[in-house]
XYZ file of C-alpha atoms in Angstrom:
717
model
C 18.816 -109.419 -13.500
C 17.310 -112.773 -14.307
C 18.904 -114.031 -11.100
C 22.322 -112.608 -11.920
C 23.679 -109.637 -10.043
C 24.409 -106.441 -11.998
C 27.781 -104.859 -11.643
C 26.408 -101.377 -12.561
C 22.924 -99.933 -12.332
C 21.223 -96.542 -11.823
C 19.634 -96.035 -8.472
C 17.046 -94.921 -7.807
C 15.056 -95.117 -10.995
C 12.308 -92.849 -9.642
C 12.796 -89.832 -7.333
C 16.132 -88.102 -7.194
C 18.479 -88.705 -4.339
C 18.810 -85.997 -1.742
C 21.913 -83.888 -2.114
C 24.474 -84.472 0.596
C 23.200 -87.822 1.884
C 25.466 -91.007 1.870
C 23.952 -94.121 0.420
C 25.631 -97.542 1.228
C 24.751 -100.735 -0.563
C 25.527 -104.342 0.407
C 25.205 -107.342 -1.823
C 22.196 -109.488 -0.974
C 21.136 -112.939 -2.128
C 17.789 -112.819 -3.754
C 15.465 -115.428 -2.304
C 13.063 -116.026 -5.010
C 10.513 -117.968 -3.014
C 9.567 -115.032 -0.769
C 10.973 -112.091 -2.785
C 13.377 -110.991 -0.072
C 17.052 -110.294 0.107
C 18.848 -112.292 2.676
C 22.044 -110.651 3.884
C 23.266 -113.784 5.535
C 23.157 -115.481 2.171
C 25.020 -112.768 0.390
C 27.908 -113.864 -1.716
C 30.467 -111.210 -1.038
C 32.583 -112.551 -3.768
C 30.059 -112.012 -6.473
C 28.325 -108.752 -5.399
C 29.956 -105.351 -4.685
C 29.990 -104.200 -1.136
C 29.558 -100.483 -2.119
C 27.595 -99.155 -5.048
C 29.377 -96.127 -6.494
C 27.135 -93.188 -7.471
C 27.680 -90.944 -10.487
C 29.767 -88.895 -10.579
C 32.473 -90.817 -8.870
C 31.735 -89.694 -5.293
C 30.220 -91.224 -2.268
C 28.260 -87.945 -1.789
C 25.501 -87.285 -4.292
C 25.753 -83.813 -6.064
C 22.677 -81.976 -7.443
C 22.102 -78.744 -9.488
C 23.097 -75.497 -7.738
C 20.517 -72.833 -6.767
C 20.526 -69.513 -8.731
C 23.174 -66.855 -8.000
C 22.026 -64.143 -5.607
C 21.917 -60.311 -5.513
C 22.836 -59.582 -9.096
C 23.747 -55.879 -9.151
C 24.868 -53.487 -11.864
C 27.847 -51.726 -10.333
C 28.845 -49.475 -13.192
C 27.060 -48.006 -16.176
C 28.601 -46.352 -19.215
C 27.151 -45.501 -22.578
C 28.393 -48.889 -24.011
C 28.909 -51.183 -21.057
C 27.435 -52.609 -17.881
C 29.525 -54.082 -15.069
C 27.865 -56.733 -12.885
C 28.534 -58.458 -9.606
C 26.614 -61.098 -7.709
C 26.769 -63.404 -4.713
C 27.310 -67.203 -4.998
C 24.250 -69.467 -4.739
C 22.840 -70.382 -1.367
C 23.205 -74.074 -2.391
C 26.241 -74.887 -4.461
C 24.851 -78.397 -5.237
C 25.625 -80.428 -2.145
C 23.082 -78.897 0.161
C 25.565 -76.319 1.510
C 26.769 -72.933 0.284
C 30.491 -73.686 0.453
C 30.881 -77.469 0.144
C 31.841 -77.590 -3.533
C 31.934 -73.851 -4.226
C 35.282 -74.193 -5.982
C 33.642 -76.400 -8.580
C 31.129 -73.682 -9.709
C 31.479 -71.585 -12.856
C 29.146 -68.861 -14.168
C 27.596 -67.944 -17.484
C 26.221 -64.398 -18.209
C 23.929 -63.591 -21.129
C 22.592 -60.088 -22.043
C 19.913 -59.738 -24.723
C 18.651 -56.402 -26.107
C 16.470 -55.172 -28.969
C 18.406 -52.281 -30.438
C 18.434 -51.378 -34.112
C 21.690 -49.460 -33.758
C 24.756 -50.510 -35.655
C 28.202 -50.881 -34.152
C 26.927 -52.443 -30.965
C 25.889 -55.908 -29.769
C 22.301 -56.929 -29.310
C 23.333 -60.116 -27.483
C 26.388 -60.714 -25.306
C 27.411 -64.044 -23.741
C 30.275 -64.330 -21.274
C 31.749 -67.630 -19.965
C 35.352 -67.580 -18.795
C 35.391 -70.931 -16.958
C 36.217 -69.374 -13.606
C 34.270 -68.860 -10.441
C 34.536 -65.051 -10.477
C 31.341 -63.309 -9.376
C 31.765 -60.235 -11.607
C 31.337 -59.627 -15.313
C 31.787 -56.735 -17.736
C 29.370 -56.525 -20.646
C 30.924 -54.401 -23.388
C 30.011 -53.066 -26.818
C 26.428 -52.581 -25.754
C 23.951 -50.257 -27.442
C 23.363 -46.940 -25.637
C 19.832 -46.552 -24.372
C 18.894 -50.184 -25.008
C 17.384 -52.107 -22.128
C 19.061 -55.523 -21.824
C 17.630 -58.635 -20.166
C 20.526 -60.171 -18.211
C 20.652 -63.836 -17.031
C 23.355 -65.136 -14.651
C 23.589 -68.964 -14.317
C 25.725 -71.119 -11.933
C 27.134 -74.407 -13.328
C 28.476 -77.529 -11.562
C 29.080 -81.066 -12.748
C 25.349 -81.721 -12.683
C 24.608 -78.835 -15.067
C 23.287 -75.227 -15.002
C 21.178 -73.683 -12.270
C 18.089 -71.626 -12.813
C 18.960 -68.092 -14.050
C 19.108 -65.021 -11.834
C 17.510 -62.226 -13.877
C 18.294 -58.486 -14.002
C 17.762 -55.571 -16.389
C 20.241 -52.917 -17.349
C 20.520 -49.937 -19.663
C 23.758 -48.317 -20.824
C 23.401 -44.514 -20.704
C 25.627 -41.456 -20.810
C 25.621 -38.024 -19.140
C 22.833 -35.801 -20.485
C 23.334 -33.443 -23.363
C 23.492 -29.695 -23.170
C 20.312 -27.757 -22.202
C 19.151 -25.959 -25.312
C 17.407 -22.678 -26.081
C 18.930 -21.141 -22.971
C 17.775 -17.536 -22.554
C 17.393 -14.716 -20.041
C 13.936 -13.146 -20.010
C 13.712 -9.865 -18.176
C 10.506 -9.119 -16.317
C 8.772 -12.283 -17.442
C 5.512 -12.090 -15.562
C 2.044 -11.031 -16.635
C 1.522 -7.521 -17.900
C 0.051 -6.202 -14.674
C 2.750 -7.754 -12.471
C 5.488 -5.309 -13.391
C 8.451 -5.798 -11.093
C 10.586 -2.889 -12.130
C 12.700 -4.985 -14.499
C 14.668 -6.135 -11.479
C 13.456 -9.697 -11.931
C 14.566 -12.123 -14.602
C 13.956 -15.731 -15.525
C 16.819 -17.868 -16.798
C 14.929 -20.391 -18.933
C 15.927 -23.406 -21.002
C 14.555 -26.594 -22.532
C 15.335 -30.140 -21.470
C 18.348 -31.608 -23.340
C 17.360 -33.512 -26.441
C 19.521 -36.381 -25.179
C 18.880 -37.002 -21.521
C 21.350 -39.952 -21.613
C 19.711 -42.574 -23.809
C 19.778 -40.816 -27.199
C 16.320 -39.478 -26.344
C 14.298 -38.189 -23.421
C 13.707 -41.451 -21.610
C 16.112 -40.820 -18.743
C 15.017 -38.643 -15.847
C 16.696 -35.268 -15.365
C 17.185 -35.159 -11.642
C 18.214 -31.508 -11.356
C 19.813 -28.582 -13.121
C 22.806 -26.614 -11.958
C 22.749 -22.887 -12.635
C 25.970 -20.886 -12.399
C 26.303 -17.131 -12.505
C 29.076 -16.365 -14.952
C 29.592 -12.613 -14.886
C 31.135 -10.425 -13.683
C 32.996 -13.254 -11.944
C 32.184 -16.875 -11.277
C 30.342 -17.309 -8.019
C 32.402 -20.336 -6.972
C 29.394 -22.616 -7.027
C 25.920 -23.010 -8.439
C 23.320 -20.416 -7.516
C 20.698 -23.122 -7.908
C 21.189 -26.854 -7.526
C 17.913 -28.293 -6.388
C 15.099 -29.409 -8.671
C 14.302 -30.283 -12.240
C 12.529 -27.037 -13.080
C 13.654 -25.430 -16.320
C 13.223 -21.923 -14.895
C 15.497 -20.110 -12.500
C 14.052 -16.835 -11.221
C 16.552 -14.286 -10.034
C 16.132 -10.959 -8.294
C 18.757 -8.992 -10.162
C 19.248 -6.652 -7.232
C 20.727 -9.565 -5.266
C 23.435 -10.108 -7.865
C 26.771 -8.734 -6.586
C 27.582 -5.519 -8.373
C 24.045 -5.107 -9.673
C 24.060 -1.314 -9.457
C 26.867 -1.088 -12.022
C 26.065 -4.124 -14.125
C 24.586 -3.934 -17.575
C 25.247 -7.535 -18.662
C 24.164 -10.768 -17.019
C 25.428 -14.254 -17.966
C 24.624 -17.744 -16.750
C 25.766 -21.342 -17.343
C 23.320 -24.209 -16.974
C 24.008 -27.955 -16.916
C 21.732 -30.955 -16.445
C 22.210 -33.890 -14.080
C 20.397 -37.096 -15.006
C 19.569 -40.081 -12.879
C 18.848 -43.771 -13.442
C 17.576 -45.896 -10.606
C 18.610 -49.354 -9.465
C 16.101 -51.140 -11.670
C 18.244 -50.420 -14.757
C 21.543 -49.715 -13.097
C 22.266 -46.782 -10.839
C 23.688 -43.854 -12.758
C 23.903 -40.087 -12.267
C 26.103 -37.660 -14.137
C 26.328 -33.981 -15.026
C 26.331 -32.984 -18.659
C 28.051 -30.093 -20.400
C 27.118 -26.482 -19.624
C 25.102 -24.187 -21.855
C 25.963 -20.479 -21.768
C 23.857 -17.360 -22.233
C 24.721 -13.688 -21.924
C 22.308 -10.783 -22.180
C 22.493 -7.059 -21.708
C 19.985 -5.330 -19.475
C 18.796 -2.329 -21.409
C 16.601 0.528 -20.313
C 12.854 0.094 -19.980
C 10.610 2.507 -21.864
C 9.525 5.766 -20.349
C 5.763 6.157 -20.240
C 4.131 9.531 -19.724
C 0.648 10.956 -19.759
C -0.303 14.320 -21.210
C -3.696 15.654 -20.194
C -5.793 18.231 -21.972
C -4.309 20.952 -19.782
C -0.991 20.371 -21.560
C 0.792 18.991 -18.500
C 2.966 15.889 -18.984
C 3.691 13.591 -16.074
C 5.918 10.520 -15.828
C 6.548 9.202 -12.316
C 9.481 6.825 -11.750
C 7.296 3.744 -11.632
C 6.351 4.533 -15.238
C 10.028 4.121 -16.161
C 10.504 0.534 -15.111
C 10.557 1.215 -11.377
C 8.928 -1.419 -9.229
C 5.242 -1.513 -8.511
C 6.218 -1.818 -4.860
C 7.277 1.816 -4.951
C 4.747 3.477 -2.673
C 4.864 5.859 0.264
C 8.351 7.113 1.030
C 9.525 5.184 -2.005
C 9.982 2.056 0.089
C 10.207 -1.121 -1.938
C 12.124 -4.373 -2.047
C 14.517 -3.447 -4.794
C 15.767 -0.199 -3.347
C 16.142 -0.835 0.321
C 14.282 0.511 3.285
C 14.273 4.164 2.296
C 14.164 6.391 -0.720
C 17.599 6.360 -2.303
C 19.071 7.097 -5.690
C 18.986 3.374 -6.330
C 15.293 3.641 -7.026
C 15.904 5.876 -10.033
C 19.074 4.158 -11.160
C 17.529 2.576 -14.236
C 16.493 5.898 -15.714
C 19.457 7.862 -14.398
C 17.290 10.364 -12.580
C 18.072 11.354 -8.996
C 15.461 10.973 -6.325
C 13.760 14.168 -5.189
C 14.518 13.379 -1.586
C 17.443 10.942 -1.290
C 17.136 10.938 2.468
C 13.594 9.584 2.344
C 10.848 10.880 4.563
C 7.610 12.675 3.906
C 8.924 14.688 0.973
C 9.573 11.662 -1.181
C 6.485 11.562 -3.395
C 7.988 10.266 -6.610
C 5.744 7.302 -6.836
C 2.304 8.871 -6.804
C 0.142 8.013 -9.765
C -0.741 11.065 -11.876
C -4.362 12.167 -11.757
C -6.503 12.707 -14.839
C -9.505 14.887 -14.014
C -12.566 14.496 -16.171
C -16.169 15.613 -16.445
C -19.075 13.182 -16.490
C -20.847 12.633 -19.766
C -18.142 14.186 -21.905
C -15.441 12.698 -24.070
C -12.300 13.352 -22.102
C -9.055 12.868 -24.001
C -5.492 12.355 -22.886
C -2.405 10.889 -24.458
C -0.111 8.045 -23.375
C 3.397 8.173 -24.831
C 6.014 5.419 -24.477
C 9.570 6.415 -25.395
C 12.588 4.240 -26.042
C 15.442 5.203 -23.733
C 17.941 2.677 -25.027
C 19.523 4.958 -27.612
C 22.873 4.088 -29.142
C 23.386 2.312 -32.427
C 20.661 -0.265 -31.936
C 17.781 1.169 -29.931
C 15.141 -1.299 -28.813
C 12.003 0.493 -29.834
C 8.800 0.293 -27.868
C 6.679 -2.258 -29.636
C 3.337 -1.730 -27.986
C 1.198 0.084 -25.489
C -1.222 -2.386 -24.022
C -4.551 -0.779 -23.136
C -6.440 -1.825 -20.037
C -9.101 -3.599 -22.091
C -6.697 -6.277 -23.331
C -7.984 -9.772 -22.702
C -5.055 -10.915 -20.589
C -5.161 -8.015 -18.179
C -6.324 -8.028 -14.635
C -9.959 -6.819 -14.563
C -9.055 -4.332 -11.861
C -7.334 -2.256 -14.498
C -10.128 -1.997 -17.029
C -13.043 0.098 -15.779
C -15.855 0.662 -18.184
C -15.704 3.707 -20.369
C -11.949 3.636 -21.023
C -11.156 3.271 -24.719
C -7.880 3.539 -26.626
C -9.130 5.230 -29.769
C -5.819 5.390 -31.580
C -2.359 3.876 -31.213
C 0.604 4.533 -33.470
C 4.128 3.133 -33.341
C 7.130 5.164 -34.471
C 10.815 4.160 -34.664
C 11.545 5.158 -31.104
C 8.169 5.655 -29.473
C 4.562 4.599 -29.353
C 1.711 7.031 -28.865
C -1.792 6.081 -27.806
C -4.667 8.509 -27.657
C -7.095 7.560 -24.939
C -10.721 8.504 -24.578
C -12.526 8.211 -21.262
C -16.196 8.871 -20.766
C -17.055 8.800 -17.103
C -20.409 7.383 -16.140
C -22.696 8.870 -13.484
C -21.887 5.799 -11.376
C -18.214 6.810 -11.338
C -19.238 10.271 -10.208
C -21.572 9.027 -7.509
C -18.950 6.718 -6.021
C -16.557 9.607 -5.536
C -13.654 7.172 -5.831
C -10.755 7.390 -8.251
C -10.572 4.709 -10.917
C -7.055 3.340 -11.472
C -6.368 2.735 -15.150
C -3.027 1.200 -16.128
C -1.178 1.147 -19.440
C 1.844 -0.967 -20.239
C 4.719 -0.466 -22.642
C 7.118 -3.232 -23.629
C 10.309 -3.273 -25.646
C 11.428 -6.020 -27.988
C 13.783 -7.192 -25.254
C 10.877 -7.664 -22.873
C 11.612 -4.707 -20.617
C 8.365 -3.211 -19.464
C 7.026 -0.136 -17.805
C 3.625 0.565 -16.429
C 1.910 3.888 -16.016
C -1.221 4.003 -13.934
C -3.363 7.105 -13.919
C -6.065 7.899 -11.430
C -9.176 8.873 -13.333
C -10.938 11.324 -11.083
C -14.359 12.720 -11.807
C -14.400 16.392 -10.874
C -16.695 16.281 -7.898
C -19.293 18.827 -6.862
C -18.386 20.898 -3.844
C -21.636 22.526 -2.725
C -21.472 24.970 0.148
C -23.758 27.442 1.829
C -22.692 31.023 1.359
C -21.415 32.542 4.557
C -21.847 34.397 6.723
C -25.374 33.511 7.735
C -26.940 33.796 11.179
C -26.977 30.431 12.855
C -29.150 31.310 15.894
C -32.464 33.186 15.935
C -34.895 34.248 18.675
C -38.538 33.635 17.709
C -41.786 34.746 19.346
C -45.101 32.914 19.378
C -47.369 34.250 16.662
C -44.602 36.272 14.981
C -43.599 35.127 11.512
C -39.915 34.291 11.068
C -38.288 34.105 7.675
C -34.693 33.717 6.451
C -32.953 32.979 3.160
C -30.259 30.312 2.701
C -28.123 30.284 -0.439
C -25.822 27.507 -1.666
C -23.363 27.533 -4.536
C -21.080 24.956 -6.197
C -17.738 25.889 -7.754
C -16.719 22.144 -7.805
C -13.704 20.845 -5.946
C -11.520 22.492 -8.568
C -13.000 25.943 -7.785
C -13.856 26.523 -11.410
C -15.595 29.671 -12.640
C -19.300 29.465 -12.018
C -20.144 29.942 -15.697
C -18.068 26.881 -16.638
C -19.556 24.847 -13.821
C -23.111 25.621 -14.908
C -22.220 24.836 -18.506
C -21.073 21.352 -17.374
C -24.492 20.776 -15.717
C -23.247 20.925 -12.143
C -26.477 21.930 -10.406
C -27.796 22.152 -6.871
C -30.665 21.075 -4.736
C -31.251 22.091 -1.114
C -33.099 19.560 0.989
C -34.228 19.197 4.565
C -31.820 17.060 6.604
C -33.576 16.597 9.930
C -34.397 18.561 13.063
C -33.827 18.271 16.790
C -36.118 19.490 19.587
C -34.110 20.694 22.579
C -35.143 21.547 26.151
C -33.780 21.137 29.634
C -35.244 17.631 29.630
C -34.899 16.319 26.097
C -32.896 16.357 22.895
C -34.975 14.511 20.346
C -34.039 14.124 16.686
C -36.748 13.866 14.086
C -36.986 13.328 10.362
C -40.022 15.621 10.207
C -40.054 19.377 10.148
C -41.399 21.046 13.317
C -45.091 21.885 12.995
C -45.575 25.020 10.907
C -42.054 25.205 9.421
C -41.949 25.649 5.654
C -38.987 25.450 3.275
C -39.663 26.957 -0.103
C -37.399 26.429 -3.084
C -38.095 28.063 -6.427
C -37.816 24.743 -8.287
C -38.492 21.166 -7.313
C -35.648 19.745 -9.439
C -31.954 20.702 -9.453
C -31.913 23.258 -12.249
C -29.832 26.083 -10.877
C -26.458 27.025 -9.440
C -26.481 29.025 -7.165
C -29.733 28.193 -5.353
C -31.652 30.052 -2.615
C -34.383 28.680 -0.382
C -36.600 30.445 2.136
C -37.272 28.983 5.565
C -40.321 30.484 7.269
C -42.139 29.705 10.492
C -44.747 31.196 12.801
C -44.387 29.303 16.108
C -47.638 28.373 17.780
C -48.782 27.718 21.307
C -47.020 24.812 23.109
C -43.785 25.393 21.132
C -42.481 28.155 23.401
C -39.573 27.397 25.685
C -38.169 24.864 23.213
C -35.240 25.302 20.852
C -35.358 23.708 17.410
C -32.305 22.846 15.338
C -33.217 22.612 11.665
C -30.578 21.326 9.223
C -30.374 21.730 5.463
C -28.120 19.960 2.977
C -26.900 21.288 -0.342
C -26.708 18.362 -2.778
C -24.541 18.418 -5.874
C -25.965 17.065 -9.115
C -24.171 16.206 -12.337
C -26.312 15.539 -15.383
C -29.335 15.236 -13.060
C -27.619 12.530 -11.008
C -26.971 13.105 -7.335
C -23.253 12.907 -6.461
C -21.808 12.494 -3.000
C -19.530 15.327 -1.974
C -16.861 15.763 0.670
C -17.632 19.440 1.134
C -17.741 20.192 4.870
C -19.942 23.236 4.206
C -22.698 21.393 2.396
C -24.672 21.282 5.664
C -26.190 24.304 7.379
C -28.005 24.081 10.719
C -30.095 26.862 12.226
C -30.938 26.984 15.934
C -34.335 28.610 16.483
C -35.179 29.526 20.094
C -38.901 30.139 20.762
C -39.221 32.655 23.591
C -41.518 32.015 26.544
C -43.939 34.600 28.046
C -44.142 36.494 24.748
C -46.824 36.512 22.123
C -47.594 38.244 18.879
C -51.370 38.775 18.772
C -53.274 37.867 15.647
C -56.273 39.502 14.021
C -58.552 36.914 15.584
C -57.074 37.303 19.043
C -56.709 41.014 19.418
C -57.833 41.942 22.940
C -56.291 41.635 26.378
C -59.301 39.622 27.442
C -58.798 37.050 24.742
C -55.110 36.768 25.562
C -55.891 36.477 29.261
C -58.350 33.676 28.608
C -55.789 31.699 26.607
C -53.101 32.181 29.219
C -55.347 31.591 32.271
C -54.942 35.035 33.816
C -56.837 38.318 33.978
C -56.736 41.093 31.400
C -55.425 43.428 34.115
C -52.403 41.219 34.633
C -51.716 41.273 30.909
C -52.256 45.011 30.690
C -50.059 45.707 33.738
C -47.080 44.356 31.868
C -47.839 46.244 28.655
C -48.965 49.760 29.699
C -47.840 51.280 26.448
C -50.326 49.260 24.405
C -53.902 50.287 23.989
C -56.622 47.683 23.579
C -56.783 48.350 19.863
C -53.027 47.951 19.444
C -52.750 44.450 20.817
C -53.195 42.817 17.445
C -50.291 44.822 16.029
C -47.643 44.331 18.692
C -45.558 41.911 20.696
C -47.073 41.296 24.095
C -44.968 40.466 27.139
C -47.248 38.194 29.129
C -45.196 38.119 32.286
C -41.685 38.019 33.696
C -39.231 35.218 32.954
C -37.581 34.023 36.145
C -34.295 32.242 36.494
C -34.114 29.479 39.069
C -31.610 30.197 41.832
C -30.063 28.119 44.531
C -31.147 28.454 48.151
C -28.452 30.131 50.197
C -26.327 27.955 52.473
C -27.857 24.734 51.206
C -25.687 21.636 51.662
C -27.229 18.312 50.740
C -24.475 16.034 49.579
C -25.653 13.746 46.812
C -29.010 15.581 46.558
C -27.892 19.066 45.667
C -30.806 19.461 43.256
C -33.061 19.867 46.327
C -31.268 23.117 46.964
C -32.806 24.617 43.831
C -36.130 26.357 43.708
C -39.147 24.300 42.637
C -42.562 24.944 41.071
C -44.384 24.718 44.367
C -42.343 27.461 46.026
C -42.445 29.644 42.925
C -46.246 29.288 42.804
C -46.643 30.268 46.443
C -44.275 33.148 46.019
C -46.241 34.651 43.138
C -49.713 33.527 44.122
C -50.230 31.137 41.197
C -50.984 27.453 40.948
C -48.468 24.823 39.850
C -50.831 23.735 37.077
C -50.758 27.281 35.725
C -46.970 27.308 35.778
C -47.001 24.082 33.748
C -49.511 25.641 31.341
C -47.245 28.659 30.794
C -44.100 26.482 30.410
C -44.847 23.572 28.028
C -41.174 22.567 27.960
C -41.412 21.804 31.704
C -44.855 20.198 31.388
C -43.454 17.934 28.672
C -43.426 14.181 29.300
C -39.647 14.306 29.659
C -40.036 16.867 32.462
C -42.755 14.836 34.171
C -40.448 11.797 34.300
C -38.051 13.764 36.555
C -40.862 15.300 38.670
C -40.447 18.675 36.967
C -37.123 19.142 38.702
C -35.613 22.574 38.053
C -31.947 23.402 37.699
C -30.043 26.527 38.489
C -30.538 29.351 35.936
C -33.417 27.506 34.226
C -35.991 29.941 32.842
C -39.596 29.846 34.054
C -42.467 31.958 32.693
C -44.685 33.374 35.506
C -47.825 35.510 35.203
C -48.136 36.795 38.807
C -51.239 38.337 40.334
C -50.093 41.936 40.047
C -53.556 43.605 40.240
C -55.868 43.018 43.278
C -59.519 42.974 42.191
C -61.067 42.291 45.655
C -59.998 42.480 49.344
C -61.272 42.203 52.894
C -60.309 44.784 55.517
C -60.357 43.525 59.043
C -61.610 45.745 61.886
C -58.169 45.790 63.331
C -57.034 47.698 60.285
C -55.321 44.942 58.402
């Protein structure tokens, strides 16, 4: 300085030196004229050969980098234990060069208002240990933790971490066993239970801020199971099928222990611990017995109305009592099964039927009885009617009303009124109506009754003649009578008083011949069905079917069907009666005719039938001309088609039968006349098969039986 060399100076005055580099200095003579140092001119006696850096090392030392991988290795309710890894640069540009010169400082700062614990903790022990124990911390407080590395140049930047001291969770509270916990309509036979509890008030941080990872449920009685029966999720409900509990069939008491396991993740210090166990014990009582008493004085209470499972169906098969009907199904009510071996005779589980009339107030009574008994019976607290708001709509058909419900010390009685609508009657289907009884303990029973409208059961009175032979021009008449005693076969007077009436209606006809079978919704021409009243106002009811067949209807058979319809309160109701239909088969004879007053001579008949009056008269010698209008006239013989002897035409056997052409030649008549006399053959259906005849088919023929002219040859023939 000022031309004199300095013995000590700080170098450089600007940027920092690079850690780990060696810097050597020689003394130079300052040449003032050109501003340069001249080593050759250096006065080694006056200037130092080596400039010593600070601290006293040839190698420059800088500040260390932050410690690495700070981890909380142990968490308690009042302490946190830490460990970390030394800095990547200890200060000399390497990780290990001056590692032995490092020390560490740990500071934890929290914001707790609790007394008896430290909000701030500072640890410096002057060693190079890479672990630290922070004690006397406040439980549940989140601490900001800084770890700093120090060397001779000073502290490094801090490595930051967070931690929270916590403890095992508290005891689950309000632990309980709820039998049959589901909705009213989901009765499970009181073989299901929910073990329920609430989250511990202290989940590990004096509050609920720590996650409950899972709960452990232990079955306690009759003996410990040796391990948890559930150890999976954080649900506060454990559902148990009581029938799976060892010794269920003899058990009356169930007990469970429940503990909570909390969990804290790495961000605040890994921790997981199980808390103390809560204990609950509860006795399984008897569900109520529900019965129905109908107006006939009969009381019914099937097993499923005594707490037995809703799965109890055909053959009493259900989950809780195995694959067949056994005494286990009736265990709860101490009643043996009707058929312990199972099979078709096991009908315990059928819903009772309540039979009602439409349009009337039908009453029955539901009674729920407490079966618990003993010194402290658990009385039935309610019968829930099917119209309750929380019930499945399937169980609340319209018209069902609980008109009165009374609770007594050991039973509840509900009087029920049902008024069936005509729609219920018309559907013909039973309506399932369910009632539920529940005890104070939560044990429930359900009784479902099948509300069945007493259905009409109309039937035609037998015997009646099902087949009749009719003649053209002759009037036919028959009476058909139907009656309805209902499906219950009640006295007719009672049935009529309940407005169960009848109506007989036409149900279709079928025209039948060798060539067709055609159904029709219309009555055959000329058929009349007369009923005394147009509306259903009687029971029994008689109708008259009358018919005078006319020309072109002969040779056909006509099936005419009638249906007896049941009515309740003037509403038609579908019936399952197999005898509500009656079908008559009316065969109209060919080659016969009943003469009318306007067609009363052989000549007139002959003209209509395309023959001579002698031919008509030859077949009816007993009738005089004046008697024709009063009698049945046989117009000609009725032939039956036969097969030609020794005819063998494989695949065309029908050619072996007689045909119209041969019949005409045989009897001296034209084919067109045969078709005129046999309208069933002349029918379009017959034409489509070329009027083919079959063996034993009937054909009306009016042969030339009387010769009115002749020619005698001279040869005598």
